[in-house]
Coordinates of C-alpha atoms in Angstrom, one line a residue:
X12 CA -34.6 -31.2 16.8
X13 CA -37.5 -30.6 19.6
X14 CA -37.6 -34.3 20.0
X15 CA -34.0 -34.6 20.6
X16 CA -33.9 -31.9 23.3
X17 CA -36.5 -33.2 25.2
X18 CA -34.1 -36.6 25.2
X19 CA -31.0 -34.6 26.0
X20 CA -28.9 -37.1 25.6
X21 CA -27.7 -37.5 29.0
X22 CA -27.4 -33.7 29.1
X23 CA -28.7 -33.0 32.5
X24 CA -31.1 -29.7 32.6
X25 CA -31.0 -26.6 35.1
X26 CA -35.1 -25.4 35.5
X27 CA -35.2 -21.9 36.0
X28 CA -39.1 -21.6 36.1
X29 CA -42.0 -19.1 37.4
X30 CA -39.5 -16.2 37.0
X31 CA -40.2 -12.8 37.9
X32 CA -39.2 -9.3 38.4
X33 CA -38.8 -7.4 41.7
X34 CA -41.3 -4.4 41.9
X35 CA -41.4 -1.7 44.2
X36 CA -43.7 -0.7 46.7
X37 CA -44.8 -1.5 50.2
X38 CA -45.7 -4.3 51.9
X39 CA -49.0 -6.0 50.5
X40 CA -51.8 -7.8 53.0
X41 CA -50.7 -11.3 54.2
X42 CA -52.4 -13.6 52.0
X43 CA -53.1 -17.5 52.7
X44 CA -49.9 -19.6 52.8
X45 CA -48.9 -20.6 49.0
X46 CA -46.7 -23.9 48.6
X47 CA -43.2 -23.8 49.4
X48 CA -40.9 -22.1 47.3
X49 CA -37.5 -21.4 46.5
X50 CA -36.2 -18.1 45.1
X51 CA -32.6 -17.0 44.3
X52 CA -33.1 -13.1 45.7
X53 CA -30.0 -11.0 44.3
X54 CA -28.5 -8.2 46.2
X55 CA -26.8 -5.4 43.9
X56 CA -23.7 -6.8 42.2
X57 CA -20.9 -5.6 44.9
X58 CA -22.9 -4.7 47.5
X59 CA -24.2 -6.3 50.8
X60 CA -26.9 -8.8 51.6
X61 CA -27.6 -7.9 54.9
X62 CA -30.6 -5.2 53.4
X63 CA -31.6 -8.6 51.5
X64 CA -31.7 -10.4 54.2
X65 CA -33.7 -8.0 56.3
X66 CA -35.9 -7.7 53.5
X67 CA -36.6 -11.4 53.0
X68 CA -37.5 -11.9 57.2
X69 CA -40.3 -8.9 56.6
X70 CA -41.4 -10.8 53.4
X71 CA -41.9 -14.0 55.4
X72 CA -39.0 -16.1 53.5
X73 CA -36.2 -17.9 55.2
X74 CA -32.5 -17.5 53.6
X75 CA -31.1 -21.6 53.7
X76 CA -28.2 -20.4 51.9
X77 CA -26.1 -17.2 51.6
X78 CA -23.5 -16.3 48.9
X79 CA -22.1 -12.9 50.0
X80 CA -19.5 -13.1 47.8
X81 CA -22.1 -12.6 45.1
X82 CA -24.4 -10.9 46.8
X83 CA -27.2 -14.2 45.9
X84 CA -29.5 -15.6 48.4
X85 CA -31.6 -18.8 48.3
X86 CA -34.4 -18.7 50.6
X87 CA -37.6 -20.8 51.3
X88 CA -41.2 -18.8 51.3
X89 CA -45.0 -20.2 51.3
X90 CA -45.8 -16.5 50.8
X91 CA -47.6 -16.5 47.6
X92 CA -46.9 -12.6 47.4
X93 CA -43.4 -12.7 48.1
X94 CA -41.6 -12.1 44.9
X95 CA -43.7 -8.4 45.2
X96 CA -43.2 -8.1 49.0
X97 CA -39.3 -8.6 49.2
X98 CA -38.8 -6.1 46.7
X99 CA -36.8 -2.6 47.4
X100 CA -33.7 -1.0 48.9
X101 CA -31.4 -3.6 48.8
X102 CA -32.8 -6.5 46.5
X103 CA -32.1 -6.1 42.5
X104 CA -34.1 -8.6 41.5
X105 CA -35.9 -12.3 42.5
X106 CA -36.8 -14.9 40.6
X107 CA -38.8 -18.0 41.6
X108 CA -37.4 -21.4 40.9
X109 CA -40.4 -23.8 41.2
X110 CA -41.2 -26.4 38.5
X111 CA -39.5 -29.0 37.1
X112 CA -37.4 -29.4 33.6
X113 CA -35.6 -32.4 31.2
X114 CA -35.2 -35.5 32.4
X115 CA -30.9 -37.6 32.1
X116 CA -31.6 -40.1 29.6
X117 CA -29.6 -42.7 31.3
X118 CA -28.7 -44.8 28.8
X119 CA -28.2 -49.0 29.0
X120 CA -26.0 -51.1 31.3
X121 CA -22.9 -53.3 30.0
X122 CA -22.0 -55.7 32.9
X123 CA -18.3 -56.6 33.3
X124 CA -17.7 -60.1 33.2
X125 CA -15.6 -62.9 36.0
X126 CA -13.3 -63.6 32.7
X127 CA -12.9 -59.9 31.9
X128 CA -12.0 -59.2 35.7
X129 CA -9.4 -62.5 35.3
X130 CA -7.7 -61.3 32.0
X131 CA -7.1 -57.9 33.3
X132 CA -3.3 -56.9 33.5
X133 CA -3.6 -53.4 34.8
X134 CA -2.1 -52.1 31.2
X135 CA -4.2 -49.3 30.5
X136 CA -4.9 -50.4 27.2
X137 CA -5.5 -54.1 28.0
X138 CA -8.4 -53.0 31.0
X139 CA -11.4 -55.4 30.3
X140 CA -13.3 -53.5 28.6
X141 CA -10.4 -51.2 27.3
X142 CA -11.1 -52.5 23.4
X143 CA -14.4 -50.8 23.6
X144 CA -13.6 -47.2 24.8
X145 CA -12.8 -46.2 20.6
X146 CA -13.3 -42.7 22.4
X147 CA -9.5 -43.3 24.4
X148 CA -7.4 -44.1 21.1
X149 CA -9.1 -40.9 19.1
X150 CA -7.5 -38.6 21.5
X151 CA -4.6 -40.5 22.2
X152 CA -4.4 -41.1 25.7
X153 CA -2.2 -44.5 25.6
X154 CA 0.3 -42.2 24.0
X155 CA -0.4 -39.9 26.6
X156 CA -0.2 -42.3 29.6
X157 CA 3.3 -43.0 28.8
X158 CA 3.9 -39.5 29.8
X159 CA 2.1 -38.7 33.1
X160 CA -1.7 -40.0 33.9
X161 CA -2.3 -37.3 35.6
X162 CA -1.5 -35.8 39.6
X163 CA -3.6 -35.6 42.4
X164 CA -2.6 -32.0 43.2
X165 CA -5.6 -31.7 40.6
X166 CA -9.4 -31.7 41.5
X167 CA -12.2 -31.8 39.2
X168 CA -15.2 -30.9 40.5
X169 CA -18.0 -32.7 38.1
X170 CA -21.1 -30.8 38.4
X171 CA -23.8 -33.2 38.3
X172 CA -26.1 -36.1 39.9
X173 CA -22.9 -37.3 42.2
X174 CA -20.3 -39.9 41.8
X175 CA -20.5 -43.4 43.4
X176 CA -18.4 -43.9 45.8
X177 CA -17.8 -47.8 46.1
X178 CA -17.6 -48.4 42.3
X179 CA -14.2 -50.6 42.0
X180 CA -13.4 -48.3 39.2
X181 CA -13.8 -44.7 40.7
X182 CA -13.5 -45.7 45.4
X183 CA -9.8 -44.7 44.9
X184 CA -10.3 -41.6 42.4
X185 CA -12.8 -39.3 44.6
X186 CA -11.4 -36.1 46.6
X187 CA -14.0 -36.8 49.3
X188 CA -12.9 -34.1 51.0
X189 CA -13.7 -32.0 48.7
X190 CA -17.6 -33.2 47.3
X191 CA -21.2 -32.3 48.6
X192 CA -24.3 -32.2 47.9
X193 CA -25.9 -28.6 46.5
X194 CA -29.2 -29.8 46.2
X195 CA -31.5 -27.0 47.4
X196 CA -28.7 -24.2 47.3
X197 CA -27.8 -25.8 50.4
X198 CA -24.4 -27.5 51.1
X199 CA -24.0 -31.4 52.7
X200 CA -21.1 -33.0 52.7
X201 CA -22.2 -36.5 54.2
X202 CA -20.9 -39.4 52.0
X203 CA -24.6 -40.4 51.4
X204 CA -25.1 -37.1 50.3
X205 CA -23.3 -36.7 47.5
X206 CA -23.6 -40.2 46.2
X207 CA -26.1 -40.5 43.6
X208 CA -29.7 -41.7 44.5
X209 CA -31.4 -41.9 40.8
X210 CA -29.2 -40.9 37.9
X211 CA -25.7 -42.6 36.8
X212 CA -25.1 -39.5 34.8
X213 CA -22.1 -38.2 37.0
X214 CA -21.1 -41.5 37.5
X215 CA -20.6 -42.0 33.7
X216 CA -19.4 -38.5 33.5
X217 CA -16.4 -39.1 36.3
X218 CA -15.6 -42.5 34.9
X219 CA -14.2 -41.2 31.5
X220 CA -12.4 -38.1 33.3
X221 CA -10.6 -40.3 36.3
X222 CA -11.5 -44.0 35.9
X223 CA -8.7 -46.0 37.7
X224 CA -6.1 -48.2 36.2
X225 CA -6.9 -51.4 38.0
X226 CA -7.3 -54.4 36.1
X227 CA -10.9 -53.6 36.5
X228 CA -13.7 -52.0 33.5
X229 CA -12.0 -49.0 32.5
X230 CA -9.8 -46.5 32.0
X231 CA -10.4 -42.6 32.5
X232 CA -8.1 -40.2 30.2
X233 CA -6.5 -39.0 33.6
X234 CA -6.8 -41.9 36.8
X235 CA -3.5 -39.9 38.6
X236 CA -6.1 -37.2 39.3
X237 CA -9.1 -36.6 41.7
X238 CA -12.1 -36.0 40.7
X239 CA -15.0 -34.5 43.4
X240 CA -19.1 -35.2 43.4
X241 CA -20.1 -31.8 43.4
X242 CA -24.4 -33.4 43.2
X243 CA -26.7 -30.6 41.9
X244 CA -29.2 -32.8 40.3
X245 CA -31.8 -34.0 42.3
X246 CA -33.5 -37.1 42.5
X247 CA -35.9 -36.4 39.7
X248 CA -33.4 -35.7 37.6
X249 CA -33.3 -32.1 37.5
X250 CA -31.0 -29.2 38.4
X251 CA -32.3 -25.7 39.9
X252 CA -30.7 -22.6 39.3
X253 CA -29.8 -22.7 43.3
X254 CA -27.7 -25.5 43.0
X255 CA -25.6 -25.0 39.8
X256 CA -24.9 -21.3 41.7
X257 CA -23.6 -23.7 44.9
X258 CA -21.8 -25.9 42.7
X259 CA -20.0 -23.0 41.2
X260 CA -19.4 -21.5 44.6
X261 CA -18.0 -24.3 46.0
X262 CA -15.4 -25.5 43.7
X263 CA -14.0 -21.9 43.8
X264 CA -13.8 -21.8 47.5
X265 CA -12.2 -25.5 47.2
X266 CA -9.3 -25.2 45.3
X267 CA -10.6 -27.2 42.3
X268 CA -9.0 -26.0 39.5
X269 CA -11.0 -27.2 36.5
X270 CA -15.3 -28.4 36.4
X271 CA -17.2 -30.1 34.1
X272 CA -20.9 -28.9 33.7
X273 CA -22.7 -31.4 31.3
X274 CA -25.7 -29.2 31.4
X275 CA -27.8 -26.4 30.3
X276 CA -30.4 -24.5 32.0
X277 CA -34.0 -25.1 31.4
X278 CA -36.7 -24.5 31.1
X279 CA -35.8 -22.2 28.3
X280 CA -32.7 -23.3 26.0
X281 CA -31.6 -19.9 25.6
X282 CA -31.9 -17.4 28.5
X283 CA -32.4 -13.6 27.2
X284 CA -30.5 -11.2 29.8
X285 CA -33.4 -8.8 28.0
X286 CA -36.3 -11.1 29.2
X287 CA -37.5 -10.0 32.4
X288 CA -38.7 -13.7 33.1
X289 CA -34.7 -15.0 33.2
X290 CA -32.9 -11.8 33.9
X291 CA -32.3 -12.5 37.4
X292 CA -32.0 -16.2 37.3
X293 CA -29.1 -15.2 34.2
X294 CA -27.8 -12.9 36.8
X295 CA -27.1 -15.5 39.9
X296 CA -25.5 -17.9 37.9
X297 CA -23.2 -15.6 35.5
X298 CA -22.3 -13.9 39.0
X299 CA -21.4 -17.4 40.2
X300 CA -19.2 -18.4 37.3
X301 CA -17.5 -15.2 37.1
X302 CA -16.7 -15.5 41.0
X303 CA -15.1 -19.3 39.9
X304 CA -13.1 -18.1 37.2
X305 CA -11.5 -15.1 39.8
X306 CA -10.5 -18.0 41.9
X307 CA -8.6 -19.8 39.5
X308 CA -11.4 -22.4 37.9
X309 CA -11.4 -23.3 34.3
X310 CA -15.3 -24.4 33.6
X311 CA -16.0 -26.5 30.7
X312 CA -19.3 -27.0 29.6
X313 CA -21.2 -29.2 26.8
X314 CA -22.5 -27.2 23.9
X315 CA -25.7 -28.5 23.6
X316 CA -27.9 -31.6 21.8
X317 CA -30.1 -29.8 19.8
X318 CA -28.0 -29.0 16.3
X319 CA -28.9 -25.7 17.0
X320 CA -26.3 -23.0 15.7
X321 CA -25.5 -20.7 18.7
X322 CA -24.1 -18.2 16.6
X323 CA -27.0 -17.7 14.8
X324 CA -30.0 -18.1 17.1
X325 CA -33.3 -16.4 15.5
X326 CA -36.3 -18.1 16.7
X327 CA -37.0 -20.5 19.7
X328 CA -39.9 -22.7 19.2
X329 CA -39.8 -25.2 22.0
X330 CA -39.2 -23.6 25.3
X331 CA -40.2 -23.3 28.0
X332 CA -39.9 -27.0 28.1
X333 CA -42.5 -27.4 31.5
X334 CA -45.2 -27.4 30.0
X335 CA -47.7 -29.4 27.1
X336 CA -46.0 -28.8 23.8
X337 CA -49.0 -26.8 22.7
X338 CA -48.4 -24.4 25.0
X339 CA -44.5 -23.8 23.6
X340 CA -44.0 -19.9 23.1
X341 CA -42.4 -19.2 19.4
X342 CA -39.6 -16.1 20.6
X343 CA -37.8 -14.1 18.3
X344 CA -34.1 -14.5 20.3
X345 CA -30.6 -12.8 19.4
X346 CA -27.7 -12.6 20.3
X347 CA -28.7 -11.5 24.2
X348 CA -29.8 -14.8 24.5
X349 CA -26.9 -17.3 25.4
X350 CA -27.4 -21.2 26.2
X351 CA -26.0 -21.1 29.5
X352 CA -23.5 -22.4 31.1
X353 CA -21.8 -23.1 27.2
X354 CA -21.8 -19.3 26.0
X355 CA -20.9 -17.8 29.4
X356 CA -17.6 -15.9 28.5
X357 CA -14.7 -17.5 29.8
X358 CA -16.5 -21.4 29.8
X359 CA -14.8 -23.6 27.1
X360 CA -17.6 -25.2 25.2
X361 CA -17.0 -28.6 23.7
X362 CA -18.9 -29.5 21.0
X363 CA -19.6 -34.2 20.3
X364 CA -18.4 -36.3 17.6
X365 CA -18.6 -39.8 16.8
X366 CA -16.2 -42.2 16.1
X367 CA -15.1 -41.6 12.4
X368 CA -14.2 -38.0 13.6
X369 CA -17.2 -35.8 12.5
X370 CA -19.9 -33.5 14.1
X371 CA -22.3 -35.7 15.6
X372 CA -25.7 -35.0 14.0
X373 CA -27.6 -33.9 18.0
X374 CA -24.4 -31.7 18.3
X375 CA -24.8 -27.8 18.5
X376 CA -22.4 -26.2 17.1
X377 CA -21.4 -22.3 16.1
X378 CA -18.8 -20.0 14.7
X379 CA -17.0 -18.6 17.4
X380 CA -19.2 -20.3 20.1
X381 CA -17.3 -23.7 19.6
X382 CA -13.8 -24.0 21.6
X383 CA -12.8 -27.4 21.0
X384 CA -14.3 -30.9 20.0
X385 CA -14.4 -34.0 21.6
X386 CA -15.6 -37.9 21.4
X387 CA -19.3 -37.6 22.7
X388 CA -20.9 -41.0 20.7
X389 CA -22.8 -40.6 17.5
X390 CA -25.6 -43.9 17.1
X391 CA -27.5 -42.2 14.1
X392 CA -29.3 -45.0 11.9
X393 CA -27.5 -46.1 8.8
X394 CA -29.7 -48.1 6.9
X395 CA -33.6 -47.9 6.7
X396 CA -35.4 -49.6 9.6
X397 CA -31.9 -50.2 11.3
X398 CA -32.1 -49.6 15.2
X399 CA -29.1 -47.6 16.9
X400 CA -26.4 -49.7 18.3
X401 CA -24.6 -48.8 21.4
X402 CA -20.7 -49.7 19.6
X403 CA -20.7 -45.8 18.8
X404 CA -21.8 -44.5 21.8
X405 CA -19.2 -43.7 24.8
X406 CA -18.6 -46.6 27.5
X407 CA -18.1 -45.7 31.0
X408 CA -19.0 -45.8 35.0
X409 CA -22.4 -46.3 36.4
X410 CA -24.3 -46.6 39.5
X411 CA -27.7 -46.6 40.7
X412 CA -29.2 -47.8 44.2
X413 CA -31.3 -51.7 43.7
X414 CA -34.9 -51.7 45.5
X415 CA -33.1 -52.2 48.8
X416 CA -31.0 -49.2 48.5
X417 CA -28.2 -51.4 47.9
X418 CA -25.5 -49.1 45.0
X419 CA -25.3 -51.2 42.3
X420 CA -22.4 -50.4 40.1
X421 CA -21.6 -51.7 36.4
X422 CA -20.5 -49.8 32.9
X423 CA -23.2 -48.5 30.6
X424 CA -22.7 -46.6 26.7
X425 CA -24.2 -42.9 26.7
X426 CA -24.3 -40.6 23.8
X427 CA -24.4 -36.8 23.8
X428 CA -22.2 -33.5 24.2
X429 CA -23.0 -34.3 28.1
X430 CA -20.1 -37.2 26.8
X431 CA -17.7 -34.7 24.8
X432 CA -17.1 -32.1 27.7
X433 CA -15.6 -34.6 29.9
X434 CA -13.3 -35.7 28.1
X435 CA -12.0 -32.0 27.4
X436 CA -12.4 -31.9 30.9
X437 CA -9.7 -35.2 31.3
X438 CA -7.5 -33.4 28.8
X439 CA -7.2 -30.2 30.7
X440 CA -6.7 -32.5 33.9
X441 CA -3.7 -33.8 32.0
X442 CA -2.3 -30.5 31.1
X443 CA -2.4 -28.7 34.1
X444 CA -0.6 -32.3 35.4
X445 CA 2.3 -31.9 33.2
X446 CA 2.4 -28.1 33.4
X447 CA 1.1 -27.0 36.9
X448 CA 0.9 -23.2 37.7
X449 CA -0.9 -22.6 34.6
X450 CA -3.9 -20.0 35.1
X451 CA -7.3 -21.1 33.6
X452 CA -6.9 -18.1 30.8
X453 CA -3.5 -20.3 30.0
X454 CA -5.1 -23.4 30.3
X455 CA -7.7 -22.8 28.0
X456 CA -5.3 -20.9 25.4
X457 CA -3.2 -24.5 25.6
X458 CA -6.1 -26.9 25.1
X459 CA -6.9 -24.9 21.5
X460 CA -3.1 -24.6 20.4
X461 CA -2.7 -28.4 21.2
X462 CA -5.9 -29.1 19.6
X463 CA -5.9 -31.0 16.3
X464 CA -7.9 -28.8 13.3
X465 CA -10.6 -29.9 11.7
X466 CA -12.1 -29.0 8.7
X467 CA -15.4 -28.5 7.8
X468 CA -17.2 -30.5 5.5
X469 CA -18.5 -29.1 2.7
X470 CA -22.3 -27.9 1.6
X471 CA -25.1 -29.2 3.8
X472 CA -24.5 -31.4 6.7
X473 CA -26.7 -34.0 7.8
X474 CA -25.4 -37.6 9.1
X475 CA -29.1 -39.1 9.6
X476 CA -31.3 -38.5 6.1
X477 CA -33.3 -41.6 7.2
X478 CA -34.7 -40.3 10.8
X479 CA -38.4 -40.4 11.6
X480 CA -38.6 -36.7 11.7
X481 CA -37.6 -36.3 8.2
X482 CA -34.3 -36.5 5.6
X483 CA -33.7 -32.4 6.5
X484 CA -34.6 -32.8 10.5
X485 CA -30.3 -32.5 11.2
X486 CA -29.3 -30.5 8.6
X487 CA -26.2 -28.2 9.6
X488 CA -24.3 -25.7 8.2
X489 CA -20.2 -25.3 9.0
X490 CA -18.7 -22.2 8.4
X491 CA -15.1 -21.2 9.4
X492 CA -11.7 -22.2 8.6
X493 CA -8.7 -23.7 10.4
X494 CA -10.8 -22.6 13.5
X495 CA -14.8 -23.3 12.6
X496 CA -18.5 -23.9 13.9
X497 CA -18.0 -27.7 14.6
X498 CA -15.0 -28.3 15.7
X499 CA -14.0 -25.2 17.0
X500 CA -10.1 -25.4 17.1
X501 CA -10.2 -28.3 16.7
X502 CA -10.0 -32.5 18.6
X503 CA -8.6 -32.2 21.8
X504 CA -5.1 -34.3 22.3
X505 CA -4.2 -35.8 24.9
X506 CA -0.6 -36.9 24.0
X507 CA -0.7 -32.9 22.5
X508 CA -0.9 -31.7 26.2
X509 CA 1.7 -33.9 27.9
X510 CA 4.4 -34.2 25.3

């Protein structure tokens, strides 16, 4: 289970490190200039951040970034004392974000073939490489393109290391209009920007929402809509706290109505509002989601790769994940501690299954934590000294610059719940299509009614006895009924939503 976070399975990872508590008191002696560093400094919820912003100048920080609506500030210091310094009337609380977290596991490349790009008739289910997207027929969407594929009154915003922009399969699906760049807290909307520099995770990610219907690679389970590179991982492969809270803010402010966030924040993978290390860090980004949500945004998230269950978190072991592994903390954690963004009330979380239909083993799962299911790959090893094959794993869009800078596009197979909350995320696209006006409450009520139950299976659960780590290292518990810990209500349906 620690191994397999550390992978994350394309999950992509929000670092939320060096955290610490506002104190008050006066202004301390200047001390030598530290490095540079970003904090997120939070104003009272519902108040003002002008007393912030004062507060920050006399502390010898910069603000790069202000979310009044929020009352959240990103600013740049090199004063080492500054976390102490900034503190008093006006400030709640500050929290530090330096450090780094989990690596995207980017999975392999599947290059599409002259012969595959001459056979192609545009028929969604005869795209080249249509006969290997198992993930499409699961949740019926050729039943489901008959209907509607989807309008482009509808904008996704996909949370993540950008979308490329001259892939054949996605050049015609992007609301460029509408995407940026967060890194830093800070928003860019040059095209170069937002394009992704070295991760193909949103590129795989927007692929299986919007992929067009071209006679070219793939299909996504709604091409009518848009989808928008909202780029909040950075070009290590990380994602600070002050770039999810961008992300957040600007699909709200950008009439996207639905996001996908294929991510959870790190360094610790379950932030305790009762921990004054993530307090204020928990703070900023819960403020930023709730602000989405009161402008209309559905946010979907990925539960999670660590068969953990969420709804019954007691001890974690390995966290925060920054550091050597013998310097891990062992935490007694309860039910204040939420993996975030998947427990964040009001976030559908989507837990990952493979392709016969049950729980994939890396899949977190949880009674009442668990809104849905969907296809997210599932390459466990079937037979002793038997190597993972990729013919279980999801296929979809990637991208990543050559030596020369030059974007290289293709189709790669990635495994993970980072795979499963996209395509709830194409399913929703397709509902609000077929039935615009609904709110994101009604949205989210609709994808579990149309969902298809699942029930759990009985006794222990474990799909990979053989791996290295041991016959018990997945084991997994489902408890529930019609509505349960691993599928939640159940597979979402495309057709379902449309029909």
């Amino acid at each position: 289970m620690k191994n397999l976070r550390r992978k994350t399975l394309a999950a992509a990872s929000v670092v939320t490190l060096g955290v610490g508590l506002a104190v008050t008191g006066g202004l301390a002696p200047a001390a030598a200039a530290g490095p540079d560093t970003t904090f997120l400094v939070l104003a009272p919820q519902g108040g003002k951040t002008d007393k912030a912003a004062a507060r920050v100048a006399a502390a010898k920080g910069t603000v790069v970034a202000s979310y009044d609506q929020i009352g959240v500030l990103v600013v740049r210091s090199t004063n080492p004392n500054f976390a102490t310094q900034v503190a008093g009337a006006g400030v709640e609380s500050v929290a530090s974000t330096a450090g780094l977290g989990t690596a995207l596991d980017e999975g392999e490349t599947v290059e599409v073939s002259a012969a595959d790009v001459a056979a192609a008739t545009g028929d969604p289910t005869k795209e080249p490489d249509y006969g290997k997207q198992w993930d499409m027929d699961m949740i019926h969407v050729p039943q489901a393109h008959a209907i509607t594929t989807g309008s482009p009154n509808v904008v996704v915003g996909v949370l993540d290391s950008g979308i490329s922009s001259s892939h054949p399969d996605l050049a015609s699906q992007i609301a460029k209009d509408k995407s940026v760049s967060c890194l830093g807290g800070v928003t860019n909307t040059a095209e170069a920007a937002w394009n992704p520099t070295r991760s193909d995770h949103g590129t795989h990610v927007a692929g299986t929402i919007a992929a067009a219907i071209n006679g070219v690679g793939v299909t996504g389970i709604a091409p009518g809509v848009k989808v928008a590179a909202v780029k909040v991982v950075n070009d290590g492969g990380f994602i600070y706290p002050e770039a999810a809270v961008c992300g957040f803010m600007w699909a709200a402010d950008h009439g996207m109505q639905l996001t996908n966030n294929s991510y959870y924040i790190d360094p610790w993978e379950f932030n305790c509002r009762n921990d004054a290390r993530q307090r204020p860090v928990w703070q900023a980004v819960q403020r930023a989601i709730r602000y989405s949500q009161s402008k209309g945004v559905l946010n979907i998230a990925s539960a999670g790769n660590s068969n953990v269950d969420l709804a019954h978190k007691t001890i974690d072991s390995g966290s925060p994940n920054n550091v050597p592994e013998d310097q891990y903390e062992t935490r007694d954690i309860n039910s204040a501690c939420l993996d975030l963004p998947a427990e964040a009330p009001g976030v559908v979380t989507v837990s990952a299954v493979g392709p016969t239909g049950a729980k994939s083993f890396y899949s977190s799962y949880g009674q009442g934590v668990i809104d849905v299911t969907a296809p997210g790959g599932d390459s466990r090893i079937r037979t002793q000294g038997a190597r993972p094959t990729s013919a279980d794993q999801i296929l979809s869009t990637i991208a990543l610059p050559n030596a020369e800078g030059e974007m290289v596009n293709g189709y790669g197979y990635k495994h993970g719940t980072s795979m499963s909350g996209p395509h709830a995320t194409g399913v929703a696209a397709l509902a609000l299509s077929a039935h615009p006006g609904m709110t994101a409450g009604q949205l989210a009520s609709f994808l579990e009614r149309t969902a298809v139950a699942q029930s759990c299976p009985a006794g222990v659960y474990n799909l990979v006895p053989l791996h290295p780590d041991g016959p018990h290292a997945y084991d997994a518990t489902c408890s529930g009924g019609a509505r349960n810990g691993f599928y939640g209500a159940g597979m979402v349906d495309a057709y379902n939503v449309v029909k």
